[in-house]
Coordinates of C-alpha atoms and ligand atoms in Angstrom, one line a residue:
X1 CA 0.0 0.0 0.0
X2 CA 1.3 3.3 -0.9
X3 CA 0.6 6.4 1.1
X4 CA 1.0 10.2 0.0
X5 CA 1.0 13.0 2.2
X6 CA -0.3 16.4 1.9
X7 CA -0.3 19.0 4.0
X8 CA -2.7 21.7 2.7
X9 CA -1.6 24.2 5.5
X10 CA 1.7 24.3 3.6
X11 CA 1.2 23.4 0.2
X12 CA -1.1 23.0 -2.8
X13 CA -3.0 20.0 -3.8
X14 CA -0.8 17.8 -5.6
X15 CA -3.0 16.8 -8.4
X16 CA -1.4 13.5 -9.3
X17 CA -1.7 12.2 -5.9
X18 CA -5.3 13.0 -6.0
X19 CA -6.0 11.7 -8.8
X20 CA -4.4 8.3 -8.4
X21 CA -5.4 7.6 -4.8
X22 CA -7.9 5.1 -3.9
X23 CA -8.7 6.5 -0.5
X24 CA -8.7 9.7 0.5
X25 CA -8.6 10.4 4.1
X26 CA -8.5 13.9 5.9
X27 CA -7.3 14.8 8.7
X28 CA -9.7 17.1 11.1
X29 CA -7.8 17.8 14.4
X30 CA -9.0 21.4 14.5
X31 CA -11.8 23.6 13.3
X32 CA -9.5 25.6 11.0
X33 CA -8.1 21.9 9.4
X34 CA -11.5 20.8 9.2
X35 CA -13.0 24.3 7.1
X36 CA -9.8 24.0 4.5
X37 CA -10.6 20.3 4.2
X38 CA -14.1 21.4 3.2
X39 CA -13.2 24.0 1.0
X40 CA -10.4 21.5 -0.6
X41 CA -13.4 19.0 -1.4
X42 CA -15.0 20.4 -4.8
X43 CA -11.4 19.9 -6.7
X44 CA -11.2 16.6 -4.9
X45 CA -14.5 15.1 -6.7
X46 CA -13.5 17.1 -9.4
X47 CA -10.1 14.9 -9.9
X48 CA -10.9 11.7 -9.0
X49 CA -15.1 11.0 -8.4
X50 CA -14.6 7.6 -7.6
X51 CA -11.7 8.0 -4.4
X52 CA -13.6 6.9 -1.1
X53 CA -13.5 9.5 1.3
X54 CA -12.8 9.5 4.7
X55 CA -12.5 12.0 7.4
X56 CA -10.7 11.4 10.8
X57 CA -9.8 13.3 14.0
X58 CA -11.5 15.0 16.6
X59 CA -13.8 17.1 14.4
X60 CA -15.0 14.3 11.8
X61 CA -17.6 12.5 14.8
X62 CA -19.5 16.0 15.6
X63 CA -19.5 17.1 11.6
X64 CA -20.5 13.4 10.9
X65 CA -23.9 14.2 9.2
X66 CA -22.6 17.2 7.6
X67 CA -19.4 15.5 6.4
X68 CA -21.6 12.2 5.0
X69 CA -23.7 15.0 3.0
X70 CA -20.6 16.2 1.1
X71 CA -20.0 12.3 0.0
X72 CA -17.6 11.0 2.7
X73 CA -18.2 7.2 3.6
X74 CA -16.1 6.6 6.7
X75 CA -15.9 9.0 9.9
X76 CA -12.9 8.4 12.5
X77 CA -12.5 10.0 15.9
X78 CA -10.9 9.7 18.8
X79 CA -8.1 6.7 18.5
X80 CA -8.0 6.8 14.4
X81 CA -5.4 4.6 13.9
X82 CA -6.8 0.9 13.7
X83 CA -10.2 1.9 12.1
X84 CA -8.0 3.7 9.1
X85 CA -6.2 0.9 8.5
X86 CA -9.5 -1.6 8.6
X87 CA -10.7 0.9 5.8
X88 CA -8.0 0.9 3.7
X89 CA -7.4 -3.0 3.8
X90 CA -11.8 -3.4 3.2
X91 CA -11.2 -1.2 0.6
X92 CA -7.9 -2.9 -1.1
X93 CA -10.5 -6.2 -0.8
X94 CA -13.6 -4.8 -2.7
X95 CA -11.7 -3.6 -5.2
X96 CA -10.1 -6.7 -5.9
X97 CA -13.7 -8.0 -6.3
X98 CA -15.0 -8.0 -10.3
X99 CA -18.6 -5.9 -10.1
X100 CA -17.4 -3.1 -7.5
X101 CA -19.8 -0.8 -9.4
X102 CA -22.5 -2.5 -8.8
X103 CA -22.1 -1.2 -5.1
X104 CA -22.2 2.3 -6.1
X105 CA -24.8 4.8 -4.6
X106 CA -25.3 9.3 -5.3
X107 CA -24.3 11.3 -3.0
X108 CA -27.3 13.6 -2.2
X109 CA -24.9 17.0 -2.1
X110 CA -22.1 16.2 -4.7
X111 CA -24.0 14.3 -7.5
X112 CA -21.3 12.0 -7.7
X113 CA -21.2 8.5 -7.8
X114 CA -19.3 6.7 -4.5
X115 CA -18.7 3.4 -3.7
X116 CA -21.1 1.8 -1.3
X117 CA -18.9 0.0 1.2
X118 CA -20.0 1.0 4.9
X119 CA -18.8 1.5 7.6
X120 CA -18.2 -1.2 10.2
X121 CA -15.3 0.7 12.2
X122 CA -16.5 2.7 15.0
X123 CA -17.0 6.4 14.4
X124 CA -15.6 7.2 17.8
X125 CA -12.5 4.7 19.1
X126 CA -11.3 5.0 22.6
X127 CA -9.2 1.6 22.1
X128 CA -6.0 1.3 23.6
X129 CA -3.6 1.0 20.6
X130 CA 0.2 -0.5 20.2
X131 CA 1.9 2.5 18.1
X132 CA 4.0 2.1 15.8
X133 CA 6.9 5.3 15.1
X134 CA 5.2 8.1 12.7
X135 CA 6.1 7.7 8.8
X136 CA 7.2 11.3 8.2
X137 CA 8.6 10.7 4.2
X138 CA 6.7 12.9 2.4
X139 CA 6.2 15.5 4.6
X140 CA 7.1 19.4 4.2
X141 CA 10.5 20.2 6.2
X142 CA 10.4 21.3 9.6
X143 CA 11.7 24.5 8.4
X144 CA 8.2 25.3 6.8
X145 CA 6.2 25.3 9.7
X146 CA 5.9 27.5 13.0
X147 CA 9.9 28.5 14.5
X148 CA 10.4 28.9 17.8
X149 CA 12.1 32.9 18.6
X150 CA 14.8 32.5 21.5
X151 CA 15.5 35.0 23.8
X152 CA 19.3 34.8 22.2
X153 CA 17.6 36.2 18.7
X154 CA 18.7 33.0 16.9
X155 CA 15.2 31.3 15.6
X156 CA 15.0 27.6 16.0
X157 CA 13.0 24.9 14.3
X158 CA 10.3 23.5 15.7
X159 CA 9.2 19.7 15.3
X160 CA 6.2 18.1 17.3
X161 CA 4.4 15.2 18.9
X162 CA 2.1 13.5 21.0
X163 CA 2.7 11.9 24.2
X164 CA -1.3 11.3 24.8
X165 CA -4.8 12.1 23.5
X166 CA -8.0 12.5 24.6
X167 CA -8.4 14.4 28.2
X168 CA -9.9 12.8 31.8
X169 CA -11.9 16.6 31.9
X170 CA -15.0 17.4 30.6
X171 CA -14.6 21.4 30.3
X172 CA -17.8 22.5 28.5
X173 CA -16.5 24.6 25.4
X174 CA -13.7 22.0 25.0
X175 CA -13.4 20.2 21.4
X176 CA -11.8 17.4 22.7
X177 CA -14.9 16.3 25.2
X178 CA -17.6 15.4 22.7
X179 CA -15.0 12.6 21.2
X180 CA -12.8 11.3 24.6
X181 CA -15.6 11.7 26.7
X182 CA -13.1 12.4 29.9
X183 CA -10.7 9.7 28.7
X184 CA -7.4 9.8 27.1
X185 CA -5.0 7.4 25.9
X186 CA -1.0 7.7 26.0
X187 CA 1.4 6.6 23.4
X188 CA 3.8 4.3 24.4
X189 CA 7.3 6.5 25.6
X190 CA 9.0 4.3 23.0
X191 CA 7.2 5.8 20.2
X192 CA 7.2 8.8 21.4
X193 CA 11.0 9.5 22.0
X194 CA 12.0 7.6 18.1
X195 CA 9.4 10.2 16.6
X196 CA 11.3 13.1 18.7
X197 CA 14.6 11.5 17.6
X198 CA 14.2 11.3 13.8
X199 CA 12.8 14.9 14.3
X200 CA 16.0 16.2 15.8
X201 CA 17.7 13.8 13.0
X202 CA 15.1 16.1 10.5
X203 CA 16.8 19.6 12.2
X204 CA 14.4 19.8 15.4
X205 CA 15.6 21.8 17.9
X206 CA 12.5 22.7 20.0
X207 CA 9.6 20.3 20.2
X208 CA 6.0 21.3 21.2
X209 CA 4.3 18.6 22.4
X210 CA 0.5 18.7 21.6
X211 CA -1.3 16.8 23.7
X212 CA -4.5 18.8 25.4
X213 CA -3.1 18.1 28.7
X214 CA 0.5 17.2 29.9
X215 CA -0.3 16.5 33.2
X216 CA -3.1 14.0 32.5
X217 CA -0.6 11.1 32.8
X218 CA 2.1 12.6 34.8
X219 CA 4.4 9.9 35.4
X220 CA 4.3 9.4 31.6
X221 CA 4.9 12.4 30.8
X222 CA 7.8 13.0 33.2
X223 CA 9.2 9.7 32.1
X224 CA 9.7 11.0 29.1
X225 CA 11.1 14.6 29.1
X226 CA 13.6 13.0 31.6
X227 CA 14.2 10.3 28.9
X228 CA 14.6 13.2 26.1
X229 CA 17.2 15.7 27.6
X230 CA 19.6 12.1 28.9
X231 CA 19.5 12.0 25.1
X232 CA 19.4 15.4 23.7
X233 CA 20.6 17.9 26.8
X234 CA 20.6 20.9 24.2
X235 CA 16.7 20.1 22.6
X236 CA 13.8 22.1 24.4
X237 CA 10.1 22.1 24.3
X238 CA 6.9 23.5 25.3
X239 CA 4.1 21.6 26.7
X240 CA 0.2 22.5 27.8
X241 CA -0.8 22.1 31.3
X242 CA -4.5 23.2 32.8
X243 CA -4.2 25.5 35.8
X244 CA -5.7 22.6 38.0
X245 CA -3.0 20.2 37.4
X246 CA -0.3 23.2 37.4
X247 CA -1.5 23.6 41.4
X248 CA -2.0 20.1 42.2
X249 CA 1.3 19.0 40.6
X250 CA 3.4 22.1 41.4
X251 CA 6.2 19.9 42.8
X252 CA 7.1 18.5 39.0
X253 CA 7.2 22.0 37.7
X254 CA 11.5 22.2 38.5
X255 CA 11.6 18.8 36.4
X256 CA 10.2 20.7 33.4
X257 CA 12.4 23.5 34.3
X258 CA 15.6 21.6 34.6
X259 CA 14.9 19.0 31.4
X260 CA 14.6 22.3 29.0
X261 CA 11.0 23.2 29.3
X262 CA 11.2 26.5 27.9
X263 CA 7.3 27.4 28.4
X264 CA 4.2 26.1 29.7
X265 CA 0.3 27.1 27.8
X266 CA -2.2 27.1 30.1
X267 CA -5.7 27.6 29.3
X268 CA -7.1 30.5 32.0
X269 CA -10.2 31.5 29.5
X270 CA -11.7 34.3 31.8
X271 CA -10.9 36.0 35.3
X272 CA -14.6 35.6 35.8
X273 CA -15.5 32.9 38.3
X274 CA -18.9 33.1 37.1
X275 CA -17.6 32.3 33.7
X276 CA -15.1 29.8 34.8
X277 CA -17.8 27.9 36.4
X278 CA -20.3 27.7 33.6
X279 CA -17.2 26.3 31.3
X280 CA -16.4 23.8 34.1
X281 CA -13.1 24.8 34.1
X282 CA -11.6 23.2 37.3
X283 CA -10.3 26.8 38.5
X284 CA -10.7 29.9 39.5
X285 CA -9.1 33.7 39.0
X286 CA -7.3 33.0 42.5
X287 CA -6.0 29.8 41.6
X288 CA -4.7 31.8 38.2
X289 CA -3.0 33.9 40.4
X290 CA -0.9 31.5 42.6
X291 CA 0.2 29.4 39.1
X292 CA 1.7 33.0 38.1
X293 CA 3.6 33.2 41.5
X294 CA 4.5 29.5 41.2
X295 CA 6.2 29.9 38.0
X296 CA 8.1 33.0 39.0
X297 CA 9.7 31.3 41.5
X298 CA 10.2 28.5 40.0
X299 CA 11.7 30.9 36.9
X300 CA 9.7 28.6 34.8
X301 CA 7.9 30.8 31.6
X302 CA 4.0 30.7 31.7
X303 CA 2.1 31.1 28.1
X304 CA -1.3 31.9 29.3
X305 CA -4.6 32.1 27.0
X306 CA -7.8 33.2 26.8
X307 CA -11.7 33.0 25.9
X308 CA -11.5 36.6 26.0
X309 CA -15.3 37.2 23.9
X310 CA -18.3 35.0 25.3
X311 CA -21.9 35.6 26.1
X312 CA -20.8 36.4 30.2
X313 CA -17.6 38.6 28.7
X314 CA -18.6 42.7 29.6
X315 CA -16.9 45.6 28.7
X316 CA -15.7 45.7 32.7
X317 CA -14.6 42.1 32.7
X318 CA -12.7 43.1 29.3
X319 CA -10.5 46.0 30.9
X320 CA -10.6 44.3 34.2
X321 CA -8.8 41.2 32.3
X322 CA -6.5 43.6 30.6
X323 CA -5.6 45.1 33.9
X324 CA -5.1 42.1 35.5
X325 CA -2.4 41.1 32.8
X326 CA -0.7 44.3 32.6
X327 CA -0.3 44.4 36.5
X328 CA 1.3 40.6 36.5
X329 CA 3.6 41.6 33.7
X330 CA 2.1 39.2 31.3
X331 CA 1.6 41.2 28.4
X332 CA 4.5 39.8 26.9
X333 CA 4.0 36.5 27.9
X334 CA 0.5 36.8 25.9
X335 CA 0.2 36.0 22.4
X336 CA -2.2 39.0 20.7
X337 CA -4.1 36.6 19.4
X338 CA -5.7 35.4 22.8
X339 CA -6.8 38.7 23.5
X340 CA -9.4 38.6 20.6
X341 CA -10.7 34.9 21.1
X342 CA -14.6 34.3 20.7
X343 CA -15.9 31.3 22.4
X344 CA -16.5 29.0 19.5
X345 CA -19.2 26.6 19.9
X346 CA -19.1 23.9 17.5
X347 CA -21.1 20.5 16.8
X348 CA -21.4 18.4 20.0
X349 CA -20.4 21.0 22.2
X350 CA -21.2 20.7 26.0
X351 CA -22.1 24.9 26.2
X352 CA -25.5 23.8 24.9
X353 CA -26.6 21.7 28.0
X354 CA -26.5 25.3 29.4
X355 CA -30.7 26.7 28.6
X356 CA -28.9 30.1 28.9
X357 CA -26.6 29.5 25.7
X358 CA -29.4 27.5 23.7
X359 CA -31.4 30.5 23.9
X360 CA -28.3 33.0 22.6
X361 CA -27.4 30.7 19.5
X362 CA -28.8 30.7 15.9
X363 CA -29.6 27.5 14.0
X364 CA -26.1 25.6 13.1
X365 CA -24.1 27.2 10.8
X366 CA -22.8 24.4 8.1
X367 CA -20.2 26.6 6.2
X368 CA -18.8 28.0 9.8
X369 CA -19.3 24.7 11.6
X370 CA -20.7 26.7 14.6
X371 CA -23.5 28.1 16.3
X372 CA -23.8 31.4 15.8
X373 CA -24.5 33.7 18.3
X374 CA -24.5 38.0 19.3
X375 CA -23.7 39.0 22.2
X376 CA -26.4 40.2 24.4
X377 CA -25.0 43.7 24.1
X378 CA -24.0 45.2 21.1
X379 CA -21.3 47.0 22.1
X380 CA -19.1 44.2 23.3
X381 CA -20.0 42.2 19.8
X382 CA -18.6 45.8 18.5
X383 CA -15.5 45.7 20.6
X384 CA -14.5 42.3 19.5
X385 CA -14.4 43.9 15.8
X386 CA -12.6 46.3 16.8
X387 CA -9.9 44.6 18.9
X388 CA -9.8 41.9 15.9
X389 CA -9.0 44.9 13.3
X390 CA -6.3 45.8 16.1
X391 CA -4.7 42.7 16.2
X392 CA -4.7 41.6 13.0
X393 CA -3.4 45.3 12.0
X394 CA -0.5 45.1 14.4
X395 CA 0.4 41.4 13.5
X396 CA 0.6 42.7 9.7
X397 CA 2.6 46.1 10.5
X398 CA 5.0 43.5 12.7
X399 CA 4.3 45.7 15.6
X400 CA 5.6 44.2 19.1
X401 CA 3.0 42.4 21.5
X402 CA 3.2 45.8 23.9
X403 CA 2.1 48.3 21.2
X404 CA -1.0 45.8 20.3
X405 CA -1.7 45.5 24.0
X406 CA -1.7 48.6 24.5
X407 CA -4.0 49.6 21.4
X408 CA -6.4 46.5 22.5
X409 CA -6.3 48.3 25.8
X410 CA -7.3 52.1 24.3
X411 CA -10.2 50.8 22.4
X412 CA -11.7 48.7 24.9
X413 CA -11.4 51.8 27.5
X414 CA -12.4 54.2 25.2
X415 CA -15.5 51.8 24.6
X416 CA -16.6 51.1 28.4
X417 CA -16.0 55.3 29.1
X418 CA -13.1 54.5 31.5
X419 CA -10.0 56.7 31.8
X420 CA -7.2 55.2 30.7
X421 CA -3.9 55.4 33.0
X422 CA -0.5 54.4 31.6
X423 CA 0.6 51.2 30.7
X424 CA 2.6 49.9 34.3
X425 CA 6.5 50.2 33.1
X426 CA 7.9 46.5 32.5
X427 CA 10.0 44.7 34.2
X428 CA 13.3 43.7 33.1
X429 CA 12.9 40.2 33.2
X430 CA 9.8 40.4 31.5
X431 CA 11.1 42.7 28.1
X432 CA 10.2 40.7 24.5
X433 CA 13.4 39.7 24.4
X434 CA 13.7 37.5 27.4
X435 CA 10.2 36.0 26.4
X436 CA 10.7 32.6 24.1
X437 CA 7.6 32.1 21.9
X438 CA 6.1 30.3 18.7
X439 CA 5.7 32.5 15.5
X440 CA 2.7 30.8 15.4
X441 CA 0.6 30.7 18.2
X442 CA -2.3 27.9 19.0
X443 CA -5.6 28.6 19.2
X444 CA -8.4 26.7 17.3
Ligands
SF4_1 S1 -8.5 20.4 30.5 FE1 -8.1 21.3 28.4 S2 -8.2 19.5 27.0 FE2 -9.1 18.8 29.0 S3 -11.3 19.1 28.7 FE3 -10.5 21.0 29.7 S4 -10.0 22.4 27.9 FE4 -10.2 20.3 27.1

């Protein structure tokens, strides 16, 4: 069995592949992956009607009746791994059979003719799987993606990987619940430290690990950072940790320091209990508050981000939040970015248990995979425009993460009729240039 791989982040659609391939399977980690796999469909059936389709990762389960509309056949979340396989070995098998077209059946949205095989693997897998180390041929380089800027100016590359999936918390805007269901799965440290080795071999010199939570498994996951600086005492990474487990687990937080941890994401979402409680979050503004302390003193670097725009956000929570950032000398440590988050709320999402959100959203958007919904005062819906057109300005002018803060910051004051003092002066340690970060920053 041959395999191609494309990744349409970082490249065109390689034409010959598609048209060649017997199955086609896309990958749907994230709701951005998951709209340019959409949009990538039309020149898909265009090139090659016949391919069976298949769509796989967290987002394929809660899209499932969209994604079966636009002609795929086989929907994969949670642990992907075994059912992809079952679907390419069925698929080797019927087409081996004389009469194959017999099976074939219209797709009601794409008028094209598919092959009718269905679908005996589970849409969503929580199995326990043996691993085997990631086949990276084929990929772009390294070099193409996301670098990591160092606080000694010299850019390094970035690779990544997965220690575990899945996540034992049930936060309610979380993408991750609807699929693992408060479970997760670790991949073997074997597998884990080969794929970081033929990374470094690739030109690695930083690795982000992706898993939703570090700390889920935290013998695991000290086992093997421990495991990867014996091995490569020069190689950082970065890791996210919720601000539960960051408390709870405070005493592993010099092992991530001393094995090259160069920063930690942690998802705060809102300085509103209120708010925090409604996403189920696990913590609260004070807890917030002693993880910043804990990681000065530890000298470890904290990457904090927000839900800065939901339906409990006001404009005094919004200055209040960029007050409270400004005084802990985090605006550095903050990508722009997180500053103009909207709550997303997509298919299978646990925010519509809440009556209070089922009676703010629209009917289910299929091109924006999301429920819409306003604001319940205009004027925050019009500060979110307005802080987006801030941030995306400054990100295009290159302008430094202060200057955008501090623009953020004049709009949003200007906005709730507050006066507006000056910016507190930063401290040293806290200057861009001590700060390491990604040139791309995650969010959704
Ligand atoms: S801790 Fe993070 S990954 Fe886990 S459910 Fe909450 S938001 Fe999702």
């Amino acid at each position: 069995m041959s395999v191609a791989c494309l990744d349409l982040s970082r490249e065109q659609l390689r034409e010959d592949e598609v048209r060649e391939a017997d199955l086609i399977a896309l990958y749907v980690p994230m709701h951005t992956a998951t709209r340019l796999a959409i949009e990538a469909l039309p020149v898909i059936h265009r090139l090659n009607p016949s391919a069976y389709l298949c769509f796989y990762g967290i987002y394929a389960p809660v899209n499932e009746d969209y994604l079966r509309k636009l002609g795929a056949q086989t929907i994969l979340g949670g642990e992907f791994e075994e059912g992809l396989l079952k679907v390419a070995q069925r698929l080797r098998a019927s087409r081996s059979c004389p009469g194959r077209s017999q099976f074939e059946i219209q797709s009601s949205e794409t008028s094209r003719k598919i092959p009718a095989v269905s679908q005996s693997e589970p849409v969503i897998s929580h199995a326990r799987l043996r691993f085997q180390v990631p086949d990276r041929v084929g990929m772009p380089s390294l070099a193409r993606y996301a670098h990591l800027e160092h606080p000694d100016g010299k850019p390094r590359v970035v690779g990544y990987t997965e220690a575990s999936r899945g996540c034992k918390h049930l936060c309610r805007h979380c993408p991750v619940v609807p699929v693992y269901q408060g479970r997760f799965r670790i991949i073997q440290p074997e597998i884990v430290l080969a794929d970081i080795r033929q990374q470094v071999e690739m030109g690695a010199q930083h690795m982000t690990f992706g898993d939703p939570d570090f700390f889920n498994g935290v013998r695991h996951a000290l086992r093997i950072v421990v495991a990867l600086h014996q091995e490569f005492p020069a190689l950082t990474y970065d890791v996210t940790i919720k601000v539960e487990h960051l408390l709870k687990r405070a005493e592993h937080l010099q092992t991530l320091r001393d094995t090259g941890c160069l920063f930690v994401t942690t998802a705060v979402e809102s300085l509103d209990d209120r708010t925090l409680a409604l996403l189920e979050k696990g913590h609260t503004r004070a807890d917030f508050l002693r993880v910043v302390g804990l990681f000065q003193e530890t000298g470890l670097m904290l990457s904090p981000t927000f839900v800065a725009f939901t339906p409990w956000t006001t404009l005094e929570t919004y200055c209040e939040l960029l007050e409270v950032i400004a005084e802990l000398a985090l605006v550095e440590q903050v990508a722009p970015i997180q500053l103009g988050i909207r709550l997303l709320i997509p298919a299978g999402s646990r925010l519509l248990e809440l009556a209070e959100v089922r009676k703010l959203v629209g009917a289910f958007d299929q091109a924006g995979l999301v429920y819409p919904w306003r604001h319940s005062d205009p004027r925050v819906d019009a500060l979110y425009e307005q802080v987006q057109r801030v941030i995306q300005d400054g990100i295009k002018h290159r302008e430094s993460r202060r200057a955008i803060f501090s623009e953020v910051r004049h709009v949003a004051y200007q906005m709730a009729g507050h006066f507006e003092a000056p910016l507190p002066e930063l401290p040293l340690l806290a200057s861009r240039t001590s700060i390491p970060y990604l040139t791309e920053p995650w969010y959704c």
